[in-house]
Amino acid sequence: LLPALRRERNPSEAKYSSLSSTGLRPGYFAKGDKNATVQPYLPNNPNYAFTDDYGYTFAAAIAVGIALGISEAESKKALSENYKLPPGRGVIFQGINNSILIDSSYNASRQTTIASLEYLKNYPGKRKIAVLGDMRELGDLAKQEHEVVAKEALKNADHIFTFGPLMEKYFQPKTEKVETFTNMSKLV
């Protein structure tokens, strides 16, 4: 299998882009057959918040299935029925007072946090509330990455709760829709 899409390595502009020099269409294709493309696919599962990035992961899995003789339809059915996200990775569950919670708390990066914020913005419901914690292990990029997330959060959520020293330090601007916590018991 040859990928017709690649992830850019520029940390401030991470996205998928086509390999224009190959002349290939977006998607994944089986080696030797440029017409057998597999487009990004997101299973319809109400228990998981599959952000757009998952579509490319699933397309790759479907392409592997095709290379192994499994039809695209069979692969999509298997993914829809059997794929489970681990805890803290886009799991949707019922909250109190008819609220819906989307838990994407496990080891988030800028890209996954922004994807989750965009998912939140488009999710049906009246009020969109984001609870954001520190993104760790970013080294010299901590300030920049938290500032980018702050900007996106302000565009995508009606109210924002932040937690942690990095969020407290770098989440700007502080507005009436942002509440910062340094004590977990006060946040909860």
mmCIF file of C-alpha atoms in Angstrom:
data_model
loop_
_atom_site.group_PDB
_atom_site.id
_atom_site.type_symbol
_atom_site.label_atom_id
_atom_site.label_comp_id
_atom_site.label_asym_id
_atom_site.label_seq_id
_atom_site.Cartn_x
_atom_site.Cartn_y
_atom_site.Cartn_z
ATOM 1 C CA LEU A 1 0.000 0.000 0.000
ATOM 2 C CA LEU A 2 1.206 3.479 -0.797
ATOM 3 C CA PRO A 3 -0.119 6.491 1.111
ATOM 4 C CA ALA A 4 -1.459 9.245 -1.094
ATOM 5 C CA LEU A 5 -1.579 11.561 1.915
ATOM 6 C CA ARG A 6 1.110 12.542 4.370
ATOM 7 C CA ARG A 7 1.275 14.484 7.613
ATOM 8 C CA GLU A 8 3.192 17.743 7.419
ATOM 9 C CA ARG A 9 5.856 18.066 10.121
ATOM 10 C CA ASN A 10 5.606 21.829 10.674
ATOM 11 C CA PRO A 11 4.246 21.936 14.271
ATOM 12 C CA SER A 12 2.301 25.157 13.728
ATOM 13 C CA GLU A 13 0.673 23.950 10.484
ATOM 14 C CA ALA A 14 0.102 20.178 10.993
ATOM 15 C CA LYS A 15 -2.390 18.937 8.420
ATOM 16 C CA TYR A 16 -2.843 16.358 5.723
ATOM 17 C CA SER A 17 -1.918 17.338 2.188
ATOM 18 C CA SER A 18 -1.787 15.496 -1.112
ATOM 19 C CA LEU A 19 1.511 14.512 -2.635
ATOM 20 C CA SER A 20 1.102 16.726 -5.689
ATOM 21 C CA SER A 21 4.222 15.435 -7.414
ATOM 22 C CA THR A 22 2.682 11.954 -7.722
ATOM 23 C CA GLY A 23 -0.530 13.117 -9.374
ATOM 24 C CA LEU A 24 -2.495 10.777 -7.082
ATOM 25 C CA ARG A 25 -5.990 11.469 -5.834
ATOM 26 C CA PRO A 26 -6.471 11.921 -2.068
ATOM 27 C CA GLY A 27 -7.001 8.682 -0.178
ATOM 28 C CA TYR A 28 -5.116 5.410 -0.053
ATOM 29 C CA PHE A 29 -4.715 3.011 -2.922
ATOM 30 C CA ALA A 30 -3.608 -0.564 -3.392
ATOM 31 C CA LYS A 31 -0.150 -0.862 -4.948
ATOM 32 C CA GLY A 32 -0.409 -1.065 -8.705
ATOM 33 C CA ASP A 33 -3.994 0.191 -8.884
ATOM 34 C CA LYS A 34 -4.245 3.986 -8.813
ATOM 35 C CA ASN A 35 -8.009 3.807 -9.406
ATOM 36 C CA ALA A 36 -8.748 1.851 -6.213
ATOM 37 C CA THR A 37 -8.798 4.836 -3.856
ATOM 38 C CA VAL A 38 -10.246 4.693 -0.366
ATOM 39 C CA GLN A 39 -11.561 8.014 0.898
ATOM 40 C CA PRO A 40 -11.419 9.058 4.561
ATOM 41 C CA TYR A 41 -14.080 7.189 6.529
ATOM 42 C CA LEU A 42 -15.667 7.835 9.920
ATOM 43 C CA PRO A 43 -17.810 5.079 11.476
ATOM 44 C CA ASN A 44 -21.256 6.129 12.658
ATOM 45 C CA ASN A 45 -20.934 5.296 16.346
ATOM 46 C CA PRO A 46 -22.793 7.494 18.869
ATOM 47 C CA ASN A 47 -20.411 6.480 21.680
ATOM 48 C CA TYR A 48 -17.301 8.071 20.158
ATOM 49 C CA ALA A 49 -16.265 11.518 18.961
ATOM 50 C CA PHE A 50 -14.395 10.548 15.817
ATOM 51 C CA THR A 51 -12.645 13.719 14.686
ATOM 52 C CA ASP A 52 -11.659 14.135 11.027
ATOM 53 C CA ASP A 53 -8.127 12.812 11.618
ATOM 54 C CA TYR A 54 -9.576 9.377 12.367
ATOM 55 C CA GLY A 55 -10.933 9.283 8.803
ATOM 56 C CA TYR A 56 -7.412 8.941 7.425
ATOM 57 C CA THR A 57 -6.477 6.269 9.949
ATOM 58 C CA PHE A 58 -9.567 4.270 9.020
ATOM 59 C CA ALA A 59 -8.877 4.780 5.298
ATOM 60 C CA ALA A 60 -5.445 3.233 5.824
ATOM 61 C CA ALA A 61 -7.001 0.278 7.671
ATOM 62 C CA ILE A 62 -9.540 -0.204 4.882
ATOM 63 C CA ALA A 63 -6.771 -0.083 2.271
ATOM 64 C CA VAL A 64 -4.866 -2.785 4.169
ATOM 65 C CA GLY A 65 -8.063 -4.842 4.204
ATOM 66 C CA ILE A 66 -8.449 -4.437 0.440
ATOM 67 C CA ALA A 67 -4.834 -5.539 -0.064
ATOM 68 C CA LEU A 68 -5.643 -8.638 2.017
ATOM 69 C CA GLY A 69 -8.772 -9.423 0.019
ATOM 70 C CA ILE A 70 -11.343 -7.911 2.394
ATOM 71 C CA SER A 71 -13.912 -5.732 0.666
ATOM 72 C CA GLU A 72 -14.271 -2.063 1.513
ATOM 73 C CA ALA A 73 -17.850 -2.702 2.705
ATOM 74 C CA GLU A 74 -16.720 -5.544 5.014
ATOM 75 C CA SER A 75 -13.919 -3.389 6.432
ATOM 76 C CA LYS A 76 -16.267 -0.456 7.127
ATOM 77 C CA LYS A 77 -18.775 -2.781 8.794
ATOM 78 C CA ALA A 78 -16.059 -4.305 10.985
ATOM 79 C CA LEU A 79 -14.740 -0.870 11.983
ATOM 80 C CA SER A 80 -18.243 0.408 12.778
ATOM 81 C CA GLU A 81 -19.138 -2.615 14.889
ATOM 82 C CA ASN A 82 -15.834 -3.405 16.582
ATOM 83 C CA TYR A 83 -13.527 -0.390 16.847
ATOM 84 C CA LYS A 84 -13.359 0.961 20.406
ATOM 85 C CA LEU A 85 -11.537 4.071 21.526
ATOM 86 C CA PRO A 86 -9.604 3.773 24.786
ATOM 87 C CA PRO A 87 -10.752 5.824 27.799
ATOM 88 C CA GLY A 88 -9.999 9.534 27.488
ATOM 89 C CA ARG A 89 -9.866 9.489 23.675
ATOM 90 C CA GLY A 90 -13.148 10.967 22.439
ATOM 91 C CA VAL A 91 -15.544 8.832 24.469
ATOM 92 C CA ILE A 92 -19.080 10.285 24.601
ATOM 93 C CA PHE A 93 -21.271 9.634 27.630
ATOM 94 C CA GLN A 94 -24.397 10.979 29.283
ATOM 95 C CA GLY A 95 -23.894 13.618 31.991
ATOM 96 C CA ILE A 96 -26.340 15.086 34.475
ATOM 97 C CA ASN A 97 -29.269 17.372 33.545
ATOM 98 C CA ASN A 98 -29.408 16.075 29.941
ATOM 99 C CA SER A 99 -25.788 17.028 29.308
ATOM 100 C CA ILE A 100 -23.440 15.134 27.023
ATOM 101 C CA LEU A 101 -19.765 14.773 27.945
ATOM 102 C CA ILE A 102 -16.995 14.168 25.425
ATOM 103 C CA ASP A 103 -13.881 12.921 27.199
ATOM 104 C CA SER A 104 -10.725 13.606 25.186
ATOM 105 C CA SER A 105 -8.523 14.101 28.206
ATOM 106 C CA TYR A 106 -5.792 11.536 27.666
ATOM 107 C CA ASN A 107 -2.428 13.007 26.648
ATOM 108 C CA ALA A 108 -3.798 15.554 24.202
ATOM 109 C CA SER A 109 -1.707 17.552 21.738
ATOM 110 C CA ARG A 110 -2.510 20.833 20.037
ATOM 111 C CA GLN A 111 -3.818 19.080 16.943
ATOM 112 C CA THR A 112 -6.071 16.623 18.795
ATOM 113 C CA THR A 113 -7.331 19.356 21.132
ATOM 114 C CA ILE A 114 -8.242 21.630 18.216
ATOM 115 C CA ALA A 115 -9.926 18.726 16.407
ATOM 116 C CA SER A 116 -11.943 18.017 19.568
ATOM 117 C CA LEU A 117 -12.896 21.698 19.915
ATOM 118 C CA GLU A 118 -14.112 21.748 16.302
ATOM 119 C CA TYR A 119 -16.077 18.553 16.963
ATOM 120 C CA LEU A 120 -17.601 20.221 20.051
ATOM 121 C CA LYS A 121 -18.599 23.294 18.016
ATOM 122 C CA ASN A 122 -20.445 21.137 15.469
ATOM 123 C CA TYR A 123 -22.003 18.762 18.024
ATOM 124 C CA PRO A 124 -25.752 19.323 18.494
ATOM 125 C CA GLY A 125 -26.635 21.174 21.667
ATOM 126 C CA LYS A 126 -27.334 24.583 23.156
ATOM 127 C CA ARG A 127 -24.187 25.402 25.131
ATOM 128 C CA LYS A 128 -20.665 24.253 24.354
ATOM 129 C CA ILE A 129 -18.406 24.075 27.402
ATOM 130 C CA ALA A 130 -14.750 23.065 27.115
ATOM 131 C CA VAL A 131 -12.646 21.893 30.050
ATOM 132 C CA LEU A 132 -8.987 22.130 29.076
ATOM 133 C CA GLY A 133 -5.950 20.939 30.991
ATOM 134 C CA ASP A 134 -2.253 21.392 30.369
ATOM 135 C CA MET A 135 -0.636 19.817 27.326
ATOM 136 C CA ARG A 136 2.594 18.428 28.671
ATOM 137 C CA GLU A 137 5.975 17.408 27.305
ATOM 138 C CA LEU A 138 6.072 20.274 24.786
ATOM 139 C CA GLY A 139 9.344 21.816 25.921
ATOM 140 C CA ASP A 140 10.061 25.137 24.204
ATOM 141 C CA LEU A 141 6.790 24.908 22.257
ATOM 142 C CA ALA A 142 4.572 24.994 25.390
ATOM 143 C CA LYS A 143 3.780 28.715 25.177
ATOM 144 C CA GLN A 144 3.058 28.678 21.438
ATOM 145 C CA GLU A 145 0.940 25.511 21.528
ATOM 146 C CA HIS A 146 -1.183 26.658 24.486
ATOM 147 C CA GLU A 147 -1.758 30.043 22.850
ATOM 148 C CA VAL A 148 -2.941 28.383 19.607
ATOM 149 C CA VAL A 149 -5.334 26.158 21.593
ATOM 150 C CA ALA A 150 -6.611 29.193 23.508
ATOM 151 C CA LYS A 151 -7.434 31.001 20.272
ATOM 152 C CA GLU A 152 -9.317 27.978 18.908
ATOM 153 C CA ALA A 153 -11.131 27.359 22.197
ATOM 154 C CA LEU A 154 -12.399 30.941 22.248
ATOM 155 C CA LYS A 155 -13.816 30.430 18.714
ATOM 156 C CA ASN A 156 -15.413 27.036 19.382
ATOM 157 C CA ALA A 157 -16.764 27.041 22.961
ATOM 158 C CA ASP A 158 -19.307 29.192 24.783
ATOM 159 C CA HIS A 159 -17.532 28.786 28.111
ATOM 160 C CA ILE A 160 -14.082 27.454 28.981
ATOM 161 C CA PHE A 161 -12.683 26.036 32.199
ATOM 162 C CA THR A 162 -8.904 25.672 32.274
ATOM 163 C CA PHE A 163 -6.784 23.726 34.727
ATOM 164 C CA GLY A 164 -3.070 23.560 35.321
ATOM 165 C CA PRO A 165 -0.075 25.876 35.510
ATOM 166 C CA LEU A 166 0.527 25.972 31.740
ATOM 167 C CA MET A 167 -3.089 26.845 30.964
ATOM 168 C CA GLU A 168 -3.035 29.474 33.706
ATOM 169 C CA LYS A 169 0.163 31.005 32.336
ATOM 170 C CA TYR A 170 -0.435 30.868 28.582
ATOM 171 C CA PHE A 171 -4.215 30.850 27.987
ATOM 172 C CA GLN A 172 -4.779 34.377 26.665
ATOM 173 C CA PRO A 173 -6.788 36.513 26.491
ATOM 174 C CA LYS A 174 -8.584 36.117 29.788
ATOM 175 C CA THR A 175 -12.237 36.900 29.088
ATOM 176 C CA GLU A 176 -15.535 36.503 30.928
ATOM 177 C CA LYS A 177 -16.047 33.135 29.225
ATOM 178 C CA VAL A 178 -12.800 31.692 30.660
ATOM 179 C CA GLU A 179 -12.406 30.420 34.219
ATOM 180 C CA THR A 180 -8.975 29.239 35.358
ATOM 181 C CA PHE A 181 -8.448 26.732 38.150
ATOM 182 C CA THR A 182 -5.283 25.593 39.877
ATOM 183 C CA ASN A 183 -7.069 23.347 42.373
ATOM 184 C CA MET A 184 -8.830 20.269 40.969
ATOM 185 C CA SER A 185 -11.329 20.053 43.847
ATOM 186 C CA LYS A 186 -12.552 23.583 43.055
ATOM 187 C CA LEU A 187 -12.910 22.773 39.357
ATOM 188 C CA VAL A 188 -14.950 19.638 39.979
#
